[in-house]
Amino acid sequence: MAKKKGKKIRVAFKKNRQKKVRKNKLSSHQVDEQVDSQYMDASERLTGKGDLTRHRTVMGVEQETEDGTEIVIDIDESNCLPGRVIRAQGLNSVVQTADGNRYECTVRRLVRTMSRDDRNAVVAGDHVLIRPEGDEYQAVIERVEPRRSYLSRGSKRREHILVSNIDQAVIVVSADDPPLKPSLIDRFLISSEKGNIHSIICINKIDLVDPIELQPLIGVYAQLGYDIVLTSVVSGTGIPRLRSLLKGKQSVFSGQSGVGKSSLLNQIDSRLSLETAEISQENRKGKHTTRSAVLLEIATGGWVVDTPGIRQLQLWDVSPEEVEGFFREFHAFVPQCRFPDCSHTHEDNCGIKRAVHNDFISRQRYQSYLKIIAGDDPRPVYHQ
């Protein structure tokens, strides 16, 4: 909620890909403009210029966030209700208010057309202000409040925010079927840390392998201070501990398709009854069963978010020079590099490469680092 008094702010809007609009023929825009007119400056001018970015003057507040400056639109809050987005799909969202009621919502035109890096104006987990209108439990999302945390990835040259305003990410991988991808774990760890989210590594389906095989991998992440839990839906191993880690928290389950995210959540709370699917025997890849991120309340207290599975994770807004900062074990050895801008790949007298050679840094983690800065996709580790 904005605390400062709103002022006139010039903001960019999405590029207008239509032909230039004649100034004396704006009738086709009349309906949309009337909806937003009460929030616009009276002297505002809008012209279409082909592929050029459009600008408007709006009333709002510039608020500092960890990712920069964010514009909070001024609205008449007396006509609005605060709520949380439970599900967002396209321009339609389900918002739950403090009294437990759920509203089917559309997104105000001003909100959805403001220029931004991310694909969707509204995502699951967002705190919003809605204005009820029309039929019962129908509303319009008037404003999206600044996000305190988020989990995102790159998609088609845009940022795709999977979920916002959560406490922790449960990074689910399978010990086998589909094969384990250590590099995918590292990518999720970076995305979580960048989005101000605590990470938990969950290795599922441990009934398919000898747990001793996993000890070297577990040891690497445990020494770095990450929470790790081994689970099996078949045997029930690790389910009580995972349930305790979720108690009272807002958690997102993330990972590739087929690792068992929905099955784990069904074990955590049988009331959820989420749809599950078998692994494809042709390519040993998971099948998509979850279509969109959804916030689900669990019996032990707290919320969980089941997200659609992915087969690769493209990091968003992380330059190769920044990657070393997300590898905790690198921090002590970077000062030992000869060159201050060392990439830890080909340079002589590199502290990181020397630490890898002396087994102070995991070779698997170092290879993961190299793949990430080179933009390579994570490769699986197959168990025989």
mmCIF file of C-alpha atoms in Angstrom, residues 1-377:
data_model
loop_
_atom_site.group_PDB
_atom_site.id
_atom_site.type_symbol
_atom_site.label_atom_id
_atom_site.label_comp_id
_atom_site.label_asym_id
_atom_site.label_seq_id
_atom_site.Cartn_x
_atom_site.Cartn_y
_atom_site.Cartn_z
ATOM 1 C CA MET A 1 0.000 0.000 0.000
ATOM 2 C CA ALA A 2 1.379 3.379 -0.990
ATOM 3 C CA LYS A 3 2.195 5.580 2.013
ATOM 4 C CA LYS A 4 3.308 8.680 0.162
ATOM 5 C CA LYS A 5 1.058 11.109 -1.656
ATOM 6 C CA GLY A 6 0.746 10.298 -5.339
ATOM 7 C CA LYS A 7 2.300 12.512 -7.977
ATOM 8 C CA LYS A 8 2.342 12.706 -11.772
ATOM 9 C CA ILE A 9 4.681 10.063 -13.199
ATOM 10 C CA ARG A 10 5.508 9.466 -16.839
ATOM 11 C CA VAL A 11 5.478 5.699 -17.482
ATOM 12 C CA ALA A 12 6.158 3.512 -20.512
ATOM 13 C CA PHE A 13 3.502 1.204 -21.911
ATOM 14 C CA LYS A 14 3.731 -1.840 -24.105
ATOM 15 C CA LYS A 15 4.699 -1.142 -27.686
ATOM 16 C CA ASN A 16 1.822 -0.368 -30.000
ATOM 17 C CA ARG A 17 2.087 -2.723 -32.952
ATOM 18 C CA GLN A 18 -0.943 -1.283 -34.739
ATOM 19 C CA LYS A 19 -0.981 1.401 -37.395
ATOM 20 C CA LYS A 20 -0.766 4.987 -36.226
ATOM 21 C CA VAL A 21 -4.104 6.172 -34.880
ATOM 22 C CA ARG A 22 -5.618 9.339 -36.322
ATOM 23 C CA LYS A 23 -6.200 11.919 -33.601
ATOM 24 C CA ASN A 24 -9.766 12.550 -34.802
ATOM 25 C CA LYS A 25 -10.707 8.827 -34.772
ATOM 26 C CA LEU A 26 -10.336 7.591 -31.226
ATOM 27 C CA SER A 27 -13.843 6.150 -30.913
ATOM 28 C CA SER A 28 -12.553 2.563 -30.953
ATOM 29 C CA HIS A 29 -10.565 3.295 -27.795
ATOM 30 C CA GLN A 30 -13.373 5.070 -25.995
ATOM 31 C CA VAL A 31 -14.552 2.235 -23.757
ATOM 32 C CA ASP A 32 -11.116 1.294 -22.410
ATOM 33 C CA GLU A 33 -10.113 4.897 -21.907
ATOM 34 C CA GLN A 34 -13.269 5.632 -19.911
ATOM 35 C CA VAL A 35 -12.388 2.835 -17.459
ATOM 36 C CA ASP A 36 -8.988 4.364 -16.727
ATOM 37 C CA SER A 37 -9.881 8.039 -17.052
ATOM 38 C CA GLN A 38 -10.607 8.551 -13.355
ATOM 39 C CA TYR A 39 -6.982 7.649 -12.557
ATOM 40 C CA MET A 40 -5.283 9.581 -15.387
ATOM 41 C CA ASP A 41 -4.006 13.107 -15.421
ATOM 42 C CA ALA A 42 -6.427 15.344 -17.305
ATOM 43 C CA SER A 43 -3.674 16.701 -19.533
ATOM 44 C CA GLU A 44 -2.495 13.238 -20.606
ATOM 45 C CA ARG A 45 -1.833 12.714 -24.305
ATOM 46 C CA LEU A 46 -1.633 9.352 -26.031
ATOM 47 C CA THR A 47 -0.578 8.708 -29.618
ATOM 48 C CA GLY A 48 0.222 5.474 -31.401
ATOM 49 C CA LYS A 49 3.568 5.413 -33.172
ATOM 50 C CA GLY A 50 3.859 2.035 -34.797
ATOM 51 C CA ASP A 51 6.490 -0.038 -32.992
ATOM 52 C CA LEU A 52 7.582 2.825 -30.726
ATOM 53 C CA THR A 53 6.931 2.603 -27.007
ATOM 54 C CA ARG A 54 3.982 4.697 -25.814
ATOM 55 C CA HIS A 55 4.020 6.802 -22.673
ATOM 56 C CA ARG A 56 1.354 8.069 -20.295
ATOM 57 C CA THR A 57 1.219 10.304 -17.301
ATOM 58 C CA VAL A 58 -0.376 8.532 -14.330
ATOM 59 C CA MET A 59 -0.822 9.333 -10.671
ATOM 60 C CA GLY A 60 1.299 7.144 -8.440
ATOM 61 C CA VAL A 61 4.265 6.684 -6.137
ATOM 62 C CA GLU A 62 7.773 5.536 -7.007
ATOM 63 C CA GLN A 63 8.717 2.915 -4.450
ATOM 64 C CA GLU A 64 12.209 1.503 -3.964
ATOM 65 C CA THR A 65 12.499 -2.307 -4.098
ATOM 66 C CA GLU A 66 15.454 -4.723 -4.138
ATOM 67 C CA ASP A 67 15.211 -4.836 -7.938
ATOM 68 C CA GLY A 68 15.019 -1.077 -8.444
ATOM 69 C CA THR A 69 12.209 1.455 -8.556
ATOM 70 C CA GLU A 70 8.614 0.284 -8.923
ATOM 71 C CA ILE A 71 5.592 2.461 -9.674
ATOM 72 C CA VAL A 72 2.593 1.979 -7.392
ATOM 73 C CA ILE A 73 -0.542 3.337 -9.090
ATOM 74 C CA ASP A 74 -2.791 5.681 -7.132
ATOM 75 C CA ILE A 75 -6.353 4.339 -6.858
ATOM 76 C CA ASP A 76 -9.454 4.986 -4.774
ATOM 77 C CA GLU A 77 -8.843 2.380 -2.076
ATOM 78 C CA SER A 78 -12.200 3.016 -0.401
ATOM 79 C CA ASN A 79 -13.878 1.050 -3.200
ATOM 80 C CA CYS A 80 -11.385 -1.834 -3.098
ATOM 81 C CA LEU A 81 -10.728 -5.005 -1.134
ATOM 82 C CA PRO A 82 -7.249 -6.415 -0.422
ATOM 83 C CA GLY A 83 -6.685 -9.992 -1.515
ATOM 84 C CA ARG A 84 -4.207 -12.668 -2.599
ATOM 85 C CA VAL A 85 -4.053 -14.163 -6.069
ATOM 86 C CA ILE A 86 -4.685 -17.901 -5.726
ATOM 87 C CA ARG A 87 -4.420 -18.670 -9.423
ATOM 88 C CA ALA A 88 -3.543 -16.563 -12.475
ATOM 89 C CA GLN A 89 -4.022 -17.722 -16.035
ATOM 90 C CA GLY A 90 -3.835 -15.219 -18.863
ATOM 91 C CA LEU A 91 -5.993 -12.196 -18.051
ATOM 92 C CA ASN A 92 -8.167 -14.115 -15.577
ATOM 93 C CA SER A 93 -7.322 -14.628 -11.917
ATOM 94 C CA VAL A 94 -8.878 -16.042 -8.772
ATOM 95 C CA VAL A 95 -8.372 -13.759 -5.758
ATOM 96 C CA GLN A 96 -9.119 -14.683 -2.146
ATOM 97 C CA THR A 97 -9.961 -11.883 0.282
ATOM 98 C CA ALA A 98 -9.435 -11.810 4.059
ATOM 99 C CA ASP A 99 -12.964 -13.129 4.721
ATOM 100 C CA GLY A 100 -12.252 -16.264 2.680
ATOM 101 C CA ASN A 101 -14.374 -15.281 -0.321
ATOM 102 C CA ARG A 102 -12.955 -15.913 -3.779
ATOM 103 C CA TYR A 103 -13.491 -13.573 -6.712
ATOM 104 C CA GLU A 104 -13.160 -14.239 -10.420
ATOM 105 C CA CYS A 105 -11.116 -11.263 -11.595
ATOM 106 C CA THR A 106 -10.025 -9.567 -14.765
ATOM 107 C CA VAL A 107 -7.046 -7.187 -14.849
ATOM 108 C CA ARG A 108 -7.502 -3.464 -15.239
ATOM 109 C CA ARG A 109 -6.215 -2.271 -18.622
ATOM 110 C CA LEU A 110 -3.780 0.238 -17.105
ATOM 111 C CA VAL A 111 -2.167 -2.533 -15.035
ATOM 112 C CA ARG A 112 -1.793 -5.032 -17.860
ATOM 113 C CA THR A 113 -0.451 -2.595 -20.465
ATOM 114 C CA MET A 114 2.317 -0.927 -18.449
ATOM 115 C CA SER A 115 5.730 -1.823 -19.885
ATOM 116 C CA ARG A 116 7.631 -4.415 -17.845
ATOM 117 C CA ASP A 117 10.175 -7.201 -18.200
ATOM 118 C CA ASP A 118 7.977 -10.039 -16.950
ATOM 119 C CA ARG A 119 5.400 -11.824 -19.106
ATOM 120 C CA ASN A 120 2.347 -11.462 -16.862
ATOM 121 C CA ALA A 121 1.096 -8.456 -14.942
ATOM 122 C CA VAL A 122 -0.468 -10.705 -12.296
ATOM 123 C CA VAL A 123 0.917 -14.001 -10.965
ATOM 124 C CA ALA A 124 -0.082 -16.482 -8.275
ATOM 125 C CA GLY A 125 0.864 -15.179 -4.842
ATOM 126 C CA ASP A 126 0.500 -11.495 -5.675
ATOM 127 C CA HIS A 127 -1.097 -9.190 -3.102
ATOM 128 C CA VAL A 128 -3.649 -7.073 -4.958
ATOM 129 C CA LEU A 129 -6.455 -4.581 -4.514
ATOM 130 C CA ILE A 130 -9.674 -5.555 -6.287
ATOM 131 C CA ARG A 131 -12.843 -3.605 -7.066
ATOM 132 C CA PRO A 132 -15.996 -5.773 -6.919
ATOM 133 C CA GLU A 133 -18.421 -5.137 -9.751
ATOM 134 C CA GLY A 134 -21.276 -6.710 -11.686
ATOM 135 C CA ASP A 135 -22.386 -10.163 -10.602
ATOM 136 C CA GLU A 136 -21.562 -11.573 -7.183
ATOM 137 C CA TYR A 137 -17.868 -12.420 -6.686
ATOM 138 C CA GLN A 138 -16.788 -10.745 -9.909
ATOM 139 C CA ALA A 139 -14.094 -8.070 -9.654
ATOM 140 C CA VAL A 140 -11.346 -6.126 -11.379
ATOM 141 C CA ILE A 141 -7.731 -6.123 -10.163
ATOM 142 C CA GLU A 142 -6.955 -2.424 -9.739
ATOM 143 C CA ARG A 143 -3.405 -2.657 -8.428
ATOM 144 C CA VAL A 144 -0.658 -5.195 -7.804
ATOM 145 C CA GLU A 145 1.397 -4.453 -4.688
ATOM 146 C CA PRO A 146 5.239 -4.666 -4.826
ATOM 147 C CA ARG A 147 6.521 -8.239 -4.500
ATOM 148 C CA ARG A 148 8.776 -9.109 -1.551
ATOM 149 C CA SER A 149 9.990 -12.348 -3.141
ATOM 150 C CA TYR A 150 9.493 -14.357 -6.313
ATOM 151 C CA LEU A 151 10.634 -17.393 -8.279
ATOM 152 C CA SER A 152 11.207 -16.796 -11.968
ATOM 153 C CA ARG A 153 12.879 -18.064 -15.127
ATOM 154 C CA GLY A 154 13.563 -16.778 -18.620
ATOM 155 C CA SER A 155 11.037 -17.634 -21.316
ATOM 156 C CA LYS A 156 11.001 -16.300 -24.898
ATOM 157 C CA ARG A 157 13.250 -13.354 -23.972
ATOM 158 C CA ARG A 158 10.938 -12.321 -21.143
ATOM 159 C CA GLU A 159 10.926 -12.983 -17.430
ATOM 160 C CA HIS A 160 8.351 -15.589 -16.437
ATOM 161 C CA ILE A 161 7.535 -15.197 -12.735
ATOM 162 C CA LEU A 162 6.183 -18.533 -11.499
ATOM 163 C CA VAL A 163 4.970 -17.336 -8.099
ATOM 164 C CA SER A 164 5.478 -14.384 -5.740
ATOM 165 C CA ASN A 165 5.492 -13.505 -2.036
ATOM 166 C CA ILE A 166 6.560 -16.893 -0.703
ATOM 167 C CA ASP A 167 9.034 -17.932 1.997
ATOM 168 C CA GLN A 168 10.773 -20.960 0.562
ATOM 169 C CA ALA A 169 11.219 -23.065 -2.560
ATOM 170 C CA VAL A 170 11.219 -26.844 -2.315
ATOM 171 C CA ILE A 171 13.454 -27.871 -5.225
ATOM 172 C CA VAL A 172 12.215 -31.358 -6.085
ATOM 173 C CA VAL A 173 14.429 -33.727 -8.072
ATOM 174 C CA SER A 174 14.105 -37.482 -8.475
ATOM 175 C CA ALA A 175 16.850 -39.960 -7.625
ATOM 176 C CA ASP A 176 15.900 -41.677 -10.869
ATOM 177 C CA ASP A 177 13.074 -41.844 -13.436
ATOM 178 C CA PRO A 178 13.478 -39.116 -14.641
ATOM 179 C CA PRO A 179 17.261 -38.991 -14.160
ATOM 180 C CA LEU A 180 18.775 -36.689 -11.569
ATOM 181 C CA LYS A 181 20.080 -33.333 -12.860
ATOM 182 C CA PRO A 182 22.508 -31.723 -10.384
ATOM 183 C CA SER A 183 22.941 -28.695 -12.663
ATOM 184 C CA LEU A 184 19.193 -28.088 -12.535
ATOM 185 C CA ILE A 185 19.412 -27.977 -8.739
ATOM 186 C CA ASP A 186 22.085 -25.298 -9.017
ATOM 187 C CA ARG A 187 19.988 -23.238 -11.411
ATOM 188 C CA PHE A 188 17.006 -23.362 -9.069
ATOM 189 C CA LEU A 189 19.238 -22.391 -6.121
ATOM 190 C CA ILE A 190 20.390 -19.310 -8.028
ATOM 191 C CA SER A 191 16.862 -18.358 -9.076
ATOM 192 C CA SER A 192 15.598 -18.785 -5.497
ATOM 193 C CA GLU A 193 18.397 -16.738 -3.943
ATOM 194 C CA LYS A 194 17.969 -13.994 -6.528
ATOM 195 C CA GLY A 195 14.257 -13.874 -5.699
ATOM 196 C CA ASN A 196 14.904 -13.655 -1.920
ATOM 197 C CA ILE A 197 13.615 -17.187 -1.232
ATOM 198 C CA HIS A 198 15.025 -19.835 1.115
ATOM 199 C CA SER A 199 15.817 -23.137 -0.626
ATOM 200 C CA ILE A 200 15.112 -26.728 0.398
ATOM 201 C CA ILE A 201 16.495 -29.560 -1.762
ATOM 202 C CA CYS A 202 14.146 -32.536 -1.893
ATOM 203 C CA ILE A 203 15.447 -35.719 -3.527
ATOM 204 C CA ASN A 204 12.371 -37.843 -4.219
ATOM 205 C CA LYS A 205 11.958 -41.481 -5.324
ATOM 206 C CA ILE A 206 14.893 -42.694 -3.242
ATOM 207 C CA ASP A 207 13.259 -46.138 -3.252
ATOM 208 C CA LEU A 208 14.537 -46.497 -6.859
ATOM 209 C CA VAL A 209 18.253 -46.318 -5.966
ATOM 210 C CA ASP A 210 20.666 -47.322 -3.254
ATOM 211 C CA PRO A 211 20.754 -44.244 -0.947
ATOM 212 C CA ILE A 212 24.518 -44.720 -0.515
ATOM 213 C CA GLU A 213 24.920 -43.605 -4.137
ATOM 214 C CA LEU A 214 23.483 -40.221 -3.202
ATOM 215 C CA GLN A 215 25.799 -39.529 -0.253
ATOM 216 C CA PRO A 216 28.493 -37.617 -2.219
ATOM 217 C CA LEU A 217 25.860 -35.309 -3.721
ATOM 218 C CA ILE A 218 24.078 -34.869 -0.393
ATOM 219 C CA GLY A 219 27.384 -34.105 1.323
ATOM 220 C CA VAL A 220 28.212 -31.295 -1.134
ATOM 221 C CA TYR A 221 24.970 -29.392 -0.502
ATOM 222 C CA ALA A 222 24.846 -30.172 3.232
ATOM 223 C CA GLN A 223 28.326 -28.662 3.719
ATOM 224 C CA LEU A 224 27.121 -25.533 1.940
ATOM 225 C CA GLY A 225 24.308 -25.157 4.488
ATOM 226 C CA TYR A 226 21.310 -26.143 2.355
ATOM 227 C CA ASP A 227 18.378 -28.035 3.880
ATOM 228 C CA ILE A 228 18.092 -31.484 2.268
ATOM 229 C CA VAL A 229 15.334 -34.045 2.641
ATOM 230 C CA LEU A 230 15.148 -37.500 1.040
ATOM 231 C CA THR A 231 11.629 -38.708 0.289
ATOM 232 C CA SER A 232 9.690 -41.614 -1.150
ATOM 233 C CA VAL A 233 5.963 -41.625 -1.740
ATOM 234 C CA VAL A 234 6.082 -45.436 -1.964
ATOM 235 C CA SER A 235 7.705 -46.057 1.421
ATOM 236 C CA GLY A 236 6.737 -42.819 3.148
ATOM 237 C CA THR A 237 10.379 -41.989 3.866
ATOM 238 C CA GLY A 238 10.979 -38.320 4.668
ATOM 239 C CA ILE A 239 7.320 -37.267 4.433
ATOM 240 C CA PRO A 240 7.004 -36.333 8.153
ATOM 241 C CA ARG A 241 10.157 -34.190 7.990
ATOM 242 C CA LEU A 242 9.030 -32.487 4.788
ATOM 243 C CA ARG A 243 5.640 -31.817 6.369
ATOM 244 C CA SER A 244 7.328 -30.181 9.366
ATOM 245 C CA LEU A 245 9.454 -27.964 7.078
ATOM 246 C CA LEU A 246 6.269 -26.697 5.414
ATOM 247 C CA LYS A 247 4.340 -25.997 8.625
ATOM 248 C CA GLY A 248 3.375 -22.340 8.887
ATOM 249 C CA LYS A 249 5.347 -21.410 5.770
ATOM 250 C CA GLN A 250 4.436 -20.358 2.239
ATOM 251 C CA SER A 251 6.283 -22.756 -0.019
ATOM 252 C CA VAL A 252 6.543 -23.384 -3.746
ATOM 253 C CA PHE A 253 7.277 -26.851 -5.130
ATOM 254 C CA SER A 254 9.419 -26.539 -8.236
ATOM 255 C CA GLY A 255 11.293 -28.940 -10.485
ATOM 256 C CA GLN A 256 11.156 -30.767 -13.780
ATOM 257 C CA SER A 257 8.125 -32.736 -14.946
ATOM 258 C CA GLY A 258 7.678 -36.183 -13.479
ATOM 259 C CA VAL A 259 9.771 -35.829 -10.305
ATOM 260 C CA GLY A 260 6.673 -36.272 -8.139
ATOM 261 C CA LYS A 261 5.789 -32.787 -6.898
ATOM 262 C CA SER A 262 2.030 -33.405 -6.973
ATOM 263 C CA SER A 263 2.411 -36.889 -5.454
ATOM 264 C CA LEU A 264 4.443 -35.447 -2.577
ATOM 265 C CA LEU A 265 1.830 -32.777 -1.925
ATOM 266 C CA ASN A 266 -0.897 -35.424 -1.862
ATOM 267 C CA GLN A 267 1.125 -37.210 0.830
ATOM 268 C CA ILE A 268 1.577 -33.973 2.765
ATOM 269 C CA ASP A 269 -2.187 -33.352 2.778
ATOM 270 C CA SER A 270 -4.516 -35.993 1.316
ATOM 271 C CA ARG A 271 -7.277 -33.387 0.907
ATOM 272 C CA LEU A 272 -5.425 -31.793 -2.001
ATOM 273 C CA SER A 273 -6.103 -34.723 -4.381
ATOM 274 C CA LEU A 274 -3.817 -33.333 -7.097
ATOM 275 C CA GLU A 275 -3.680 -35.056 -10.478
ATOM 276 C CA THR A 276 -0.591 -37.182 -11.145
ATOM 277 C CA ALA A 277 0.786 -39.034 -14.177
ATOM 278 C CA GLU A 278 3.268 -41.787 -14.953
ATOM 279 C CA ILE A 279 6.693 -41.225 -16.517
ATOM 280 C CA SER A 280 6.912 -41.731 -20.276
ATOM 281 C CA GLN A 281 8.718 -45.029 -20.867
ATOM 282 C CA GLU A 282 9.903 -43.895 -24.304
ATOM 283 C CA ASN A 283 12.109 -40.987 -23.241
ATOM 284 C CA ARG A 284 12.079 -41.244 -19.415
ATOM 285 C CA LYS A 285 10.690 -37.711 -19.198
ATOM 286 C CA GLY A 286 7.815 -36.518 -17.074
ATOM 287 C CA LYS A 287 4.377 -35.622 -18.366
ATOM 288 C CA HIS A 288 2.825 -32.259 -17.548
ATOM 289 C CA THR A 289 -0.137 -32.640 -15.160
ATOM 290 C CA THR A 290 -0.092 -29.230 -13.412
ATOM 291 C CA ARG A 291 -1.046 -26.524 -15.919
ATOM 292 C CA SER A 292 -0.673 -23.382 -13.819
ATOM 293 C CA ALA A 293 0.656 -22.334 -10.419
ATOM 294 C CA VAL A 294 -2.001 -22.597 -7.706
ATOM 295 C CA LEU A 295 -1.863 -21.636 -4.015
ATOM 296 C CA LEU A 296 -3.169 -24.443 -1.786
ATOM 297 C CA GLU A 297 -3.816 -24.230 1.947
ATOM 298 C CA ILE A 298 -2.591 -27.233 3.933
ATOM 299 C CA ALA A 299 -3.942 -28.721 7.150
ATOM 300 C CA THR A 300 -0.777 -28.161 9.211
ATOM 301 C CA GLY A 301 -0.919 -24.413 8.512
ATOM 302 C CA GLY A 302 0.650 -22.488 5.685
ATOM 303 C CA TRP A 303 0.321 -22.575 1.933
ATOM 304 C CA VAL A 304 1.969 -24.591 -0.805
ATOM 305 C CA VAL A 305 2.187 -23.844 -4.515
ATOM 306 C CA ASP A 306 2.252 -26.619 -7.087
ATOM 307 C CA THR A 307 3.901 -25.336 -10.258
ATOM 308 C CA PRO A 308 4.008 -26.789 -13.777
ATOM 309 C CA GLY A 309 7.043 -28.978 -14.362
ATOM 310 C CA ILE A 310 9.861 -27.735 -16.570
ATOM 311 C CA ARG A 311 12.605 -29.549 -18.466
ATOM 312 C CA GLN A 312 15.153 -26.755 -18.331
ATOM 313 C CA LEU A 313 15.539 -23.544 -16.368
ATOM 314 C CA GLN A 314 16.859 -20.466 -18.124
ATOM 315 C CA LEU A 315 18.090 -17.959 -15.566
ATOM 316 C CA TRP A 316 16.745 -14.441 -15.940
ATOM 317 C CA ASP A 317 18.807 -11.270 -15.488
ATOM 318 C CA VAL A 318 21.888 -13.115 -14.223
ATOM 319 C CA SER A 319 25.044 -12.182 -16.137
ATOM 320 C CA PRO A 320 27.993 -14.618 -16.345
ATOM 321 C CA GLU A 321 29.986 -12.271 -14.094
ATOM 322 C CA GLU A 322 27.334 -12.556 -11.368
ATOM 323 C CA VAL A 323 27.127 -16.355 -11.295
ATOM 324 C CA GLU A 324 30.186 -16.822 -9.056
ATOM 325 C CA GLY A 325 28.418 -14.850 -6.318
ATOM 326 C CA PHE A 326 25.681 -17.495 -6.097
ATOM 327 C CA PHE A 327 28.194 -20.323 -5.540
ATOM 328 C CA ARG A 328 28.813 -20.102 -1.810
ATOM 329 C CA GLU A 329 31.973 -22.216 -1.838
ATOM 330 C CA PHE A 330 33.635 -19.810 -4.289
ATOM 331 C CA HIS A 331 33.634 -16.856 -1.910
ATOM 332 C CA ALA A 332 36.736 -17.845 0.073
ATOM 333 C CA PHE A 333 38.832 -18.539 -3.027
ATOM 334 C CA VAL A 334 37.921 -15.664 -5.385
ATOM 335 C CA PRO A 335 40.384 -13.268 -3.632
ATOM 336 C CA GLN A 336 43.161 -15.739 -4.496
ATOM 337 C CA CYS A 337 42.668 -15.236 -8.248
ATOM 338 C CA ARG A 338 45.442 -13.304 -9.973
ATOM 339 C CA PHE A 339 43.038 -11.198 -12.061
ATOM 340 C CA PRO A 340 40.166 -9.237 -10.462
ATOM 341 C CA ASP A 341 37.911 -10.022 -13.431
ATOM 342 C CA CYS A 342 38.830 -13.736 -13.521
ATOM 343 C CA SER A 343 36.135 -15.904 -15.123
ATOM 344 C CA HIS A 344 37.608 -19.081 -13.530
ATOM 345 C CA THR A 345 37.706 -20.815 -16.900
ATOM 346 C CA HIS A 346 41.004 -20.351 -18.760
ATOM 347 C CA GLU A 347 43.049 -17.941 -16.642
ATOM 348 C CA ASP A 348 46.331 -18.831 -14.950
ATOM 349 C CA ASN A 349 46.722 -18.537 -11.176
ATOM 350 C CA CYS A 350 42.963 -18.905 -10.629
ATOM 351 C CA GLY A 351 41.985 -19.486 -7.003
ATOM 352 C CA ILE A 352 38.812 -21.342 -7.971
ATOM 353 C CA LYS A 353 40.518 -23.783 -10.338
ATOM 354 C CA ARG A 354 43.221 -24.402 -7.734
ATOM 355 C CA ALA A 355 40.540 -25.134 -5.102
ATOM 356 C CA VAL A 356 38.833 -27.572 -7.484
ATOM 357 C CA HIS A 357 42.151 -29.329 -8.164
ATOM 358 C CA ASN A 358 42.730 -29.695 -4.407
ATOM 359 C CA ASP A 359 39.126 -30.940 -3.831
ATOM 360 C CA PHE A 360 38.125 -27.912 -1.757
ATOM 361 C CA ILE A 361 35.373 -27.248 -4.318
ATOM 362 C CA SER A 362 33.237 -30.029 -5.767
ATOM 363 C CA ARG A 363 34.145 -30.870 -9.358
ATOM 364 C CA GLN A 364 30.467 -31.453 -10.106
ATOM 365 C CA ARG A 365 29.589 -27.982 -8.837
ATOM 366 C CA TYR A 366 32.443 -26.433 -10.808
ATOM 367 C CA GLN A 367 31.234 -28.163 -13.988
ATOM 368 C CA SER A 368 27.758 -26.841 -13.213
ATOM 369 C CA TYR A 369 29.210 -23.330 -12.934
ATOM 370 C CA LEU A 370 30.907 -23.684 -16.323
ATOM 371 C CA LYS A 371 27.684 -24.861 -17.978
ATOM 372 C CA ILE A 372 25.693 -21.992 -16.519
ATOM 373 C CA ILE A 373 28.063 -19.245 -17.656
ATOM 374 C CA ALA A 374 28.292 -20.907 -21.084
ATOM 375 C CA GLY A 375 24.502 -21.103 -21.343
ATOM 376 C CA ASP A 376 24.436 -24.896 -21.687
ATOM 377 C CA ASP A 377 21.390 -26.914 -20.648
#
